């Protein structure tokens, strides 16, 4: 089984992110592997353990994104590839999908490509299905459980309406969600291996494609309006007294 | 200006923010509702009742189970022949997938989770959250049609006029599915958090009532879930009384207290009700981004330092097992129920 996990590097979820001088700033907060993509790596490693094979972590990003790939290696991925090119600074999701599809083809012979559900920075959740469309492969989205049998995969999709079981032939694109299980921590051995790993960098000319022209572009950045909430703490002798006061307050808000 | 509005439904159960998309479309000009599925006459008729100028229906057995590939191909084909300027969708797992694929077909892009959309000549400027809503961006799409999935309750819902009729045109399904749906696990009645005006949510705290004695023979985990169910029963009573929906934190979902459909937050639903009552929820950033746009937030938590209080209009430091039932009682009395 040859599995590719697509990961991105993003500012840590705890970072104080804000718009500043027309740019997004996150101070000195660290850049980390997109937390949703850790599930993709975890899902890929689980399948490798069950079926044998290899896991390749794949990322489009600047040179510094190698750190995110090293995290995947430390978790247990066998190899990592960075796609990096100055012409890729303004990628939209369709563009990312085209570049990822070209890289997936260059890696070759993949049976499954695993994605996270969405990025923390852009948060679109579009790239997995778009990559599937570009490749012409089936899309098994929001998989919380994966079972491979012969040449097909059956996943349990975690949807608002409940769980849906969906099956498709391989090769297929999957996006993996938290029900797959908590991502494993990098082992000591894994961290050592990752620190020594040589991560190849592919440019657009290595992939044999031109930079996709972005269709979606940002025109302005804003900080959300600050909500001035003054909190009123409700106190009283007994729960009944507190409830009485709180009920009156809620009714006075006219939201019922 | 012609806009397509994709009416999202699960086996005929319509995603209510589809109508918010329809209202928005009408504010720009002609709104053509687009309905896919099998035996979806009722969905099409309802679209007319909410003000669609016309409905295009692909009613086909191959569309009975939603599959992204066929839905996307059917939409791409329709867009190519009808040339809308804009395609609007409610934001759901289904629409994200099908819009994503159709954008590849049509060489355009998708703006997701849009909370404001301004027409600018032939173009549109969308406002959407990035970095977990810590920053907002305005963004444009130079492709055609422009596709946007809108955030629930961000746009007004148009009036429903029962019996209003109009033109329903049948169109063909297109594309080939690349997967088969093997089945669904029994789900509870649809949880429509995105549309709820009132949400009462429970977190890990709902399992914390040491004075409750679980039935004999339960191991520790089973006892925890059992306790949590007693807690959620209190949360549900209050939600029901107020005509609201039940929400949950991820800790409650991961703990197996309640299903994922109830999860509010970054990886669950982003909601904007008029009233949000958080019971036993600490207020982690990933939860806050899902509910901080509620008009009035009430927090009930044992810990006076819980970050949820900073977001709340009203706070009670106390045990939810005492406060929540007392609040239900007080409300019952005051609302005359
Ligand atoms: C990538 C990522 C995505 C995430 N997405 C989400 C998401 O979508 N939604 C989400 O909610 N979380 C999400 N989380 C998890 C989030 O970080 C928190 O772990 C989670 O929200 C905590 O849930 P909680 O508040 O119920 O539990 P806790 O943080 O454990 O808080 C429980 C609270 O209950 C109070 N309490 C205990 N007993 C009682 C009692 N008897 N009466 C009153 N109060 C009591 C405690 O004081 C405490 O404040 C995500 C995390 C990550 C990393
Ligand atoms: N630059 C990138 N490199 C590798 N994978 C990516 C990149 N951007 C997005 N992805 C993958 O696509 C998923 C969805 O991204 P998005 O559509 O931006 O929300 C992510 O969870 C990743 O798995």
XYZ file of C-alpha atoms and ligand atoms in Angstrom:
669
model
C 0.000 0.000 0.000
C 1.481 3.328 -1.010
C -0.077 6.171 0.921
C 0.508 9.898 0.600
C -0.504 12.325 3.367
C -0.910 15.977 2.341
C -0.013 18.381 5.096
C 0.348 22.110 5.436
C 2.231 24.276 7.897
C 0.207 26.866 9.836
C 0.568 29.116 12.897
C -0.225 27.327 16.131
C -3.874 27.377 17.211
C -2.912 29.201 20.427
C -1.272 32.033 18.463
C -2.687 35.533 18.783
C -3.335 36.133 15.110
C -4.268 39.599 13.880
C -4.360 41.789 10.813
C -1.564 44.345 10.925
C -0.519 46.674 8.121
C -2.411 44.672 5.513
C -0.759 41.413 6.590
C -1.593 38.578 8.912
C 0.708 38.502 11.893
C 1.077 35.885 14.613
C 3.964 37.406 16.538
C 6.567 34.881 17.529
C 4.118 31.990 17.781
C 5.509 28.789 16.290
C 4.500 27.346 12.938
C 3.256 23.785 13.264
C 1.743 21.014 11.182
C -1.921 21.881 10.530
C -3.638 20.062 13.447
C -6.267 18.566 11.139
C -3.519 17.091 8.991
C -2.149 15.157 11.953
C -5.270 13.028 11.604
C -4.365 12.430 7.959
C -0.907 11.244 8.980
C -2.391 9.125 11.774
C -4.905 7.559 9.355
C -2.135 6.844 6.872
C 0.070 5.235 9.529
C -2.811 3.063 10.756
C -3.342 1.747 7.220
C 0.362 1.145 6.768
C 0.380 -0.873 9.990
C -2.636 -2.881 8.904
C -1.596 -3.528 5.317
C 2.117 -2.869 5.005
C 3.572 -0.309 2.633
C 4.872 3.201 2.931
C 3.664 6.659 3.921
C 4.911 9.759 2.111
C 4.192 13.180 3.581
C 3.702 15.887 0.958
C 3.588 19.633 1.505
C 3.503 22.769 -0.620
C 5.181 25.595 1.222
C 8.323 27.591 1.842
C 11.616 25.975 2.872
C 10.645 26.438 6.538
C 7.685 24.071 6.038
C 10.195 21.235 6.211
C 9.621 21.422 9.973
C 6.006 20.320 9.504
C 7.170 17.471 7.276
C 9.660 16.467 9.969
C 6.782 16.181 12.409
C 5.118 13.693 10.052
C 8.394 11.793 9.731
C 8.788 11.749 13.499
C 5.261 10.319 13.793
C 6.358 7.485 11.521
C 6.098 8.549 7.880
C 8.757 6.925 5.675
C 9.585 9.864 3.479
C 8.673 13.495 2.938
C 8.586 15.792 -0.066
C 8.382 19.569 -0.128
C 7.034 21.352 -3.181
C 8.437 24.851 -3.080
C 8.599 27.547 -5.684
C 8.496 31.341 -5.431
C 5.742 31.290 -8.053
C 3.437 29.487 -5.585
C 2.999 32.306 -3.096
C -0.582 33.175 -4.041
C -2.098 29.750 -4.519
C -5.839 29.366 -4.159
C -7.315 25.955 -3.361
C -7.832 24.950 -7.014
C -4.217 25.904 -7.646
C -3.050 23.885 -4.631
C -5.069 20.921 -5.903
C -3.423 21.123 -9.333
C 0.060 21.275 -7.839
C -0.677 18.467 -5.357
C -2.120 16.312 -8.146
C 1.031 16.810 -10.219
C 3.212 15.905 -7.238
C 1.055 12.856 -6.437
C 1.542 11.674 -10.031
C 5.276 12.259 -9.825
C 5.494 10.223 -6.602
C 3.622 7.591 -8.569
C 1.587 4.450 -7.790
C -0.271 5.890 -4.804
C -3.206 3.796 -3.579
C -4.564 6.354 -1.155
C -4.011 10.068 -0.641
C -5.033 11.329 2.781
C -5.954 14.935 3.561
C -7.011 16.811 6.643
C -10.546 18.207 6.687
C -9.445 21.852 6.464
C -6.535 24.152 7.064
C -6.379 26.297 10.155
C -5.337 29.390 8.204
C -7.563 29.355 5.126
C -10.163 27.017 6.562
C -11.799 26.359 3.204
C -11.959 22.568 3.297
C -11.986 22.485 -0.503
C -8.573 21.152 -1.493
C -9.235 17.412 -0.926
C -12.273 17.211 -3.224
C -10.563 19.467 -5.757
C -7.486 17.249 -5.833
C -9.729 14.213 -6.332
C -11.444 16.004 -9.209
C -8.179 16.971 -10.876
C -6.899 13.388 -10.553
C -10.248 11.897 -11.579
C -10.178 9.680 -8.479
C -13.057 8.946 -6.098
C -13.426 11.173 -3.042
C -14.093 9.587 0.343
C -14.539 12.663 2.505
C -14.673 13.128 6.290
C -13.624 9.564 7.017
C -13.657 8.615 10.691
C -12.879 4.961 9.999
C -11.136 3.322 7.066
C -11.195 -0.304 5.976
C -9.297 -1.482 2.927
C -10.292 -4.747 1.322
C -8.582 -5.870 -1.860
C -8.767 -3.035 -4.308
C -11.340 -0.939 -2.508
C -11.746 1.161 0.605
C -14.832 1.564 2.744
C -15.023 4.536 5.056
C -17.402 5.712 7.748
C -18.137 9.318 6.947
C -18.909 11.453 9.997
C -21.758 13.698 8.875
C -24.294 15.873 10.606
C -27.023 13.385 9.823
C -25.120 10.484 11.318
C -22.566 8.093 9.945
C -22.555 7.067 6.336
C -20.673 4.095 4.997
C -19.193 4.724 1.548
C -17.080 2.500 -0.651
C -14.852 3.203 -3.650
C -12.143 1.562 -5.689
C -8.527 2.526 -5.148
C -6.731 4.743 -5.869
C -8.833 7.207 -3.938
C -8.584 10.521 -2.130
C -9.671 10.583 1.507
C -10.064 13.327 4.064
C -9.649 12.106 7.611
C -11.386 13.434 10.739
C -10.854 13.135 14.463
C -12.800 9.865 14.958
C -9.802 8.090 13.420
C -8.165 8.435 16.844
C -5.766 10.859 18.461
C -2.611 11.421 16.418
C 0.328 9.579 17.935
C 3.159 11.535 19.531
C 6.503 11.447 17.768
C 8.712 8.789 19.308
C 12.263 9.479 20.420
C 13.549 7.315 17.570
C 11.216 9.062 15.183
C 12.459 12.496 16.171
C 16.061 11.372 15.678
C 15.290 9.928 12.278
C 13.382 13.056 11.245
C 16.178 15.397 12.309
C 18.570 13.596 9.991
C 16.142 13.158 7.102
C 16.989 14.607 3.748
C 13.797 16.143 2.389
C 13.792 16.612 -1.381
C 12.433 19.907 -2.688
C 10.538 19.876 -5.963
C 10.048 23.010 -8.011
C 7.334 23.620 -10.574
C 9.731 22.669 -13.362
C 10.410 19.365 -11.561
C 6.657 18.791 -11.717
C 6.503 19.908 -15.341
C 3.702 22.416 -14.762
C 3.303 26.175 -14.838
C 2.162 28.087 -11.759
C -1.656 27.968 -11.664
C -3.087 31.477 -11.959
C -5.071 32.282 -8.809
C -8.790 32.862 -9.352
C -9.601 33.681 -5.728
C -7.701 36.644 -4.325
C -7.762 38.575 -1.078
C -8.432 42.302 -1.322
C -8.538 43.295 2.323
C -7.765 42.018 5.803
C -9.667 43.049 8.878
C -9.729 42.333 12.548
C -13.197 41.256 13.636
C -15.099 43.963 15.496
C -14.231 43.749 19.175
C -17.254 42.599 21.078
C -17.468 44.661 24.208
C -19.133 42.170 26.471
C -19.558 43.244 30.006
C -20.225 40.161 32.006
C -22.783 40.362 34.739
C -22.288 37.667 37.336
C -25.519 36.502 38.910
C -25.288 35.559 42.548
C -27.806 34.548 45.180
C -28.376 32.520 48.312
C -29.720 29.409 46.597
C -29.869 28.000 43.076
C -33.566 28.890 42.998
C -32.852 32.538 43.773
C -30.082 32.679 41.160
C -32.335 31.013 38.592
C -35.117 33.472 39.326
C -32.839 36.471 38.648
C -31.217 34.884 35.599
C -34.593 33.996 34.075
C -35.729 37.626 34.405
C -32.513 38.855 32.780
C -32.860 36.463 29.857
C -36.510 37.376 29.335
C -35.588 41.085 29.389
C -33.097 40.467 26.545
C -36.094 39.590 24.308
C -34.318 36.671 22.679
C -36.901 34.016 23.485
C -28.058 39.338 -12.752
C -28.868 35.646 -12.503
C -28.002 33.605 -9.430
C -28.301 29.872 -8.912
C -29.185 28.791 -5.396
C -28.379 25.218 -4.581
C -31.015 23.871 -2.199
C -29.246 21.371 0.039
C -31.244 18.582 1.592
C -30.682 15.196 3.182
C -33.299 12.775 1.882
C -35.800 15.593 1.510
C -34.964 17.290 4.814
C -33.960 20.778 3.645
C -31.031 22.689 5.121
C -32.859 25.860 6.221
C -30.008 28.232 5.363
C -30.715 27.331 1.723
C -33.551 29.868 2.035
C -31.211 32.504 3.405
C -29.138 31.956 0.249
C -32.313 32.323 -1.806
C -33.180 35.608 -0.097
C -29.671 36.891 -0.759
C -29.871 35.845 -4.417
C -33.136 37.742 -4.849
C -31.522 40.891 -3.521
C -29.182 40.724 -6.543
C -31.824 39.942 -9.217
C -33.190 36.660 -10.544
C -32.927 33.652 -8.232
C -33.015 30.223 -9.830
C -33.273 27.415 -7.288
C -31.455 24.204 -8.182
C -32.635 20.931 -6.655
C -30.972 17.522 -7.086
C -32.076 14.132 -5.820
C -34.631 11.449 -6.329
C -38.346 12.188 -5.740
C -37.698 15.778 -4.777
C -40.916 17.427 -6.015
C -41.638 18.713 -2.536
C -38.246 20.326 -2.225
C -38.781 22.087 -5.569
C -42.241 23.299 -4.565
C -40.943 24.615 -1.259
C -38.274 26.591 -3.135
C -41.064 28.388 -5.030
C -42.819 29.109 -1.752
C -39.670 30.795 -0.471
C -39.576 33.035 -3.527
C -37.503 31.274 -6.196
C -38.229 32.789 -9.627
C -37.758 29.397 -11.209
C -36.642 25.943 -10.150
C -34.395 23.570 -12.070
C -34.768 19.997 -10.863
C -32.578 17.033 -11.665
C -34.745 14.205 -10.343
C -33.030 10.948 -11.067
C -32.530 7.626 -9.312
C -28.748 8.030 -9.740
C -28.982 11.135 -7.568
C -30.870 9.344 -4.775
C -27.750 9.001 -2.684
C -25.631 12.117 -2.598
C -22.305 11.494 -4.282
C -20.013 14.449 -4.830
C -19.036 13.450 -8.369
C -22.509 13.248 -9.874
C -23.824 16.263 -8.004
C -20.836 18.329 -9.122
C -21.122 17.182 -12.746
C -24.842 17.909 -12.836
C -24.244 21.382 -11.434
C -21.338 22.114 -13.785
C -23.421 21.095 -16.809
C -26.328 23.289 -15.702
C -24.070 26.252 -15.024
C -22.433 25.867 -18.431
C -25.798 25.939 -20.213
C -27.558 28.593 -18.070
C -24.652 30.938 -17.395
C -25.436 32.255 -13.910
C -23.139 34.991 -12.565
C -23.212 33.552 -9.101
C -23.974 30.221 -7.414
C -24.899 30.329 -3.731
C -24.975 27.378 -1.341
C -25.657 26.938 2.349
C -22.427 25.723 3.996
C -22.617 21.973 4.646
C -20.307 18.988 4.236
C -22.097 18.169 0.977
C -21.988 21.617 -0.561
C -18.320 22.102 0.279
C -17.500 18.944 -1.702
C -19.713 19.483 -4.705
C -18.884 23.177 -5.030
C -15.191 22.324 -4.735
C -15.418 19.886 -7.635
C -17.671 22.047 -9.787
C -15.158 24.889 -9.408
C -12.499 22.644 -10.937
C -14.820 21.787 -13.838
C -15.748 25.412 -14.488
C -12.325 26.908 -13.887
C -13.525 29.130 -11.118
C -13.297 29.293 -7.330
C -15.356 28.887 -4.166
C -15.620 31.394 -1.323
C -16.590 29.456 1.795
C -18.350 30.460 5.025
C -19.291 33.847 3.674
C -20.894 36.234 6.183
C -21.296 39.247 3.862
C -21.499 39.555 0.099
C -21.535 42.894 -1.723
C -22.205 43.251 -5.431
C -19.600 45.308 -7.204
C -20.605 45.658 -10.855
C -20.459 42.130 -12.259
C -18.299 40.996 -9.419
C -18.809 40.324 -5.718
C -16.765 40.977 -2.629
C -17.168 38.344 0.060
C -16.260 38.589 3.738
C -15.112 35.326 5.304
C -13.255 34.180 8.408
C -9.670 32.920 8.290
C -7.368 31.720 11.061
C -10.299 30.290 13.023
C -12.148 33.571 12.762
C -9.349 35.499 14.462
C -9.067 37.540 11.240
C -11.579 38.346 8.485
C -10.716 38.702 4.831
C -12.466 40.316 1.912
C -11.994 38.214 -1.127
C -12.974 38.196 -4.791
C -13.222 35.506 -7.414
C -12.258 36.320 -10.994
C -13.768 33.144 -12.459
C -17.339 32.740 -13.618
C -19.650 31.775 -12.112
C -18.551 32.962 -8.708
C -19.414 30.347 -6.110
C -20.040 31.077 -2.469
C -21.212 29.014 0.469
C -22.929 31.218 3.019
C -22.813 31.025 6.766
C -26.091 30.124 8.521
C -28.085 33.011 10.066
C -25.806 35.623 8.512
C -28.494 36.692 6.012
C -32.224 37.235 6.538
C -34.605 34.421 5.708
C -37.244 35.302 3.082
C -40.925 34.863 3.833
C -42.599 31.567 3.211
C -45.770 31.865 1.156
C -47.602 28.555 1.270
C -49.014 27.413 -2.060
C -47.075 29.943 -4.169
C -46.452 28.339 -7.540
C -44.143 28.896 -10.476
C -42.109 27.192 -13.145
C -40.361 23.946 -12.339
C -38.148 22.671 -15.155
C -36.728 19.152 -15.258
C -33.093 18.882 -16.201
C -30.811 15.907 -16.738
C -28.407 14.361 -14.262
C -24.807 14.141 -15.427
C -21.563 12.455 -14.527
C -20.639 9.100 -13.144
C -20.441 8.265 -9.472
C -17.140 6.839 -8.324
C -18.409 5.458 -5.037
C -21.325 3.561 -3.578
C -23.231 4.379 -0.416
C -23.393 1.214 1.657
C -25.698 2.564 4.321
C -26.321 4.960 7.161
C -26.115 4.269 10.833
C -29.307 5.235 12.607
C -29.087 8.917 13.335
C -31.299 10.786 15.703
C -33.730 13.358 14.412
C -31.847 15.987 12.457
C -29.979 18.377 14.708
C -30.219 21.743 13.050
C -27.786 23.748 15.091
C -26.946 26.153 12.271
C -30.541 27.298 12.138
C -31.378 27.322 15.843
C -32.324 30.602 17.494
C -31.619 29.161 20.927
C -28.941 26.634 21.845
C -28.295 25.081 25.246
C -24.941 23.292 25.271
C -23.233 20.866 27.595
C -19.529 20.193 28.056
C -17.393 17.815 30.030
C -18.973 19.255 33.170
C -22.250 17.398 32.510
C -20.569 14.179 33.677
C -19.397 15.697 36.925
C -21.968 14.850 39.549
C -20.353 12.526 42.068
C -23.544 12.319 44.103
C -25.312 10.367 41.343
C -24.915 6.620 41.824
C -24.844 4.704 38.564
C -26.577 1.308 38.294
C -24.531 -1.666 39.478
C -22.077 -3.417 37.218
C -20.836 -0.384 35.296
C -17.128 0.175 34.827
C -15.684 3.625 35.334
C -16.150 4.773 31.737
C -19.730 3.515 31.551
C -20.488 5.269 34.834
C -19.071 8.513 33.456
C -21.221 8.285 30.322
C -24.247 7.399 32.429
C -23.674 10.455 34.625
C -23.205 12.606 31.543
C -26.529 11.398 30.178
C -28.243 12.543 33.372
C -26.538 15.903 32.874
C -27.569 16.138 29.235
C -31.138 15.273 30.234
C -31.177 18.503 32.285
C -29.656 20.452 29.386
C -32.233 18.960 27.016
C -35.146 19.828 29.340
C -34.105 23.474 29.314
C -33.533 23.464 25.534
C -36.968 21.920 24.942
C -38.732 24.357 27.216
C -37.147 27.288 25.354
C -37.789 25.715 21.941
C -34.066 25.429 21.283
C -31.514 22.863 20.178
C -28.922 20.969 22.205
C -25.255 21.681 21.565
C -22.061 20.217 22.973
C -18.352 20.769 23.316
C -15.874 18.473 21.695
C -14.921 17.045 25.072
C -18.539 15.902 25.497
C -18.566 14.395 21.997
C -15.177 12.707 22.400
C -16.299 11.389 25.788
C -19.153 9.578 24.043
C -21.807 11.593 25.915
C -23.567 12.766 22.759
C -23.160 12.467 18.991
C -20.951 14.611 16.787
C -23.979 16.227 15.167
C -24.276 18.349 18.319
C -20.712 19.639 18.371
C -20.258 23.403 18.339
C -16.906 24.885 17.438
C -14.139 24.956 14.975
C -14.507 21.317 13.980
C -18.217 21.217 14.625
C -20.874 23.756 13.714
C -20.303 27.479 13.779
C -23.531 28.872 15.192
C -25.024 32.306 15.739
C -28.181 31.908 17.820
C -29.902 34.708 19.698
C -29.305 32.873 22.971
C -26.516 30.436 23.825
C -26.406 28.832 27.249
C -23.106 27.037 27.959
C -23.283 24.510 30.798
C -20.048 22.994 32.112
C -17.994 24.267 29.186
C -14.617 25.866 29.919
C -14.484 28.078 26.827
C -11.470 26.847 24.844
C -10.715 28.969 21.782
C -11.902 26.196 19.446
C -15.281 26.232 21.176
C -15.489 30.021 21.337
C -14.961 30.454 17.600
C -18.066 28.354 17.090
C -20.431 30.381 19.266
C -19.077 33.815 20.044
C -21.400 35.423 17.510
C -24.412 34.496 19.600
C -26.362 37.605 20.645
C -26.643 36.704 24.311
C -24.336 34.190 25.941
C -25.032 32.713 29.354
C -22.348 30.630 31.068
C -22.889 28.250 33.957
C -19.644 26.858 35.338
C -18.247 25.759 38.697
C -14.955 27.497 38.084
C -15.041 31.287 38.456
C -11.887 31.531 36.340
C -13.264 29.592 33.354
C -12.522 31.620 30.176
C -16.120 31.186 28.979
C -17.170 33.923 31.441
C -15.176 36.514 29.489
C -17.442 35.923 26.483
C -20.657 35.725 28.443
C -23.274 38.426 28.998
C -24.460 36.614 32.135
C -22.477 34.219 34.255
C -23.309 31.931 37.132
C -20.580 30.302 39.184
C -22.215 27.121 40.378
C -23.010 23.473 39.858
C -24.935 22.934 36.644
C -26.786 20.018 38.230
C -28.400 22.573 40.554
C -28.551 25.699 38.411
C -29.862 24.218 35.155
C -32.966 22.493 36.618
C -33.660 25.581 38.752
C -33.482 27.748 35.634
C -35.850 25.397 33.803
C -38.307 25.659 36.702
C -38.057 29.445 36.887
C -38.556 29.774 33.130
C -41.535 27.425 33.193
C -43.202 29.621 35.757
C -42.395 32.908 34.084
C -43.312 31.773 30.587
C -46.515 30.233 31.867
C -45.696 26.755 30.527
C -7.786 21.179 16.233
C -8.767 21.246 17.353
C -10.112 21.406 17.081
C -11.046 21.481 18.123
N -12.371 21.684 17.819
C -13.254 21.846 18.830
C -14.641 22.113 18.565
O -15.093 22.162 17.417
N -15.474 22.302 19.614
C -15.048 22.240 20.921
O -15.875 22.437 21.828
N -13.769 21.958 21.197
C -12.862 21.748 20.186
N -11.572 21.449 20.486
C -11.236 21.094 21.890
C -11.034 22.265 22.807
O -9.682 22.659 22.753
C -11.362 21.860 24.262
O -10.598 20.746 24.623
C -12.839 21.532 24.503
O -13.661 22.548 23.976
C -13.098 21.385 25.984
O -14.432 21.026 26.235
P -15.130 21.359 27.619
O -15.140 22.818 27.827
O -16.455 20.661 27.617
O -14.209 20.577 28.662
P -13.230 21.148 29.758
O -12.269 22.086 29.189
O -12.734 19.958 30.490
O -14.176 21.985 30.691
C -15.167 21.453 31.517
C -15.717 22.604 32.345
O -16.815 22.143 33.124
C -16.753 22.778 34.400
N -17.512 21.903 35.323
C -17.162 20.678 35.777
N -18.140 20.172 36.548
C -19.137 21.095 36.569
C -20.408 21.140 37.199
N -20.898 20.132 37.927
N -21.152 22.266 37.024
C -20.695 23.317 36.292
N -19.501 23.307 35.680
C -18.728 22.204 35.814
C -15.292 22.905 34.704
O -15.063 23.948 35.622
C -14.705 23.198 33.327
O -14.613 24.589 33.084
C -10.619 21.363 19.469
C -9.274 21.174 19.736
C -8.338 21.129 18.714
C -6.891 20.958 19.046
N 0.000 23.803 0.928
C -0.478 22.574 1.127
N 0.349 21.491 1.106
C -0.135 20.246 1.316
N -1.415 19.982 1.598
C -2.283 21.004 1.654
C -1.875 22.347 1.420
N -2.958 23.149 1.536
C -4.003 22.341 1.850
N -3.604 21.050 1.926
C -4.440 19.878 2.283
O -5.795 20.177 2.003
C -6.584 20.151 3.191
C -7.680 21.189 3.126
O -7.148 22.481 2.920
P -8.090 23.760 2.670
O -8.919 23.474 1.482
O -7.151 24.894 2.487
O -8.923 23.931 3.914
C -5.575 20.325 4.304
O -6.075 19.787 5.532
C -4.371 19.572 3.775
O -4.516 18.172 3.944
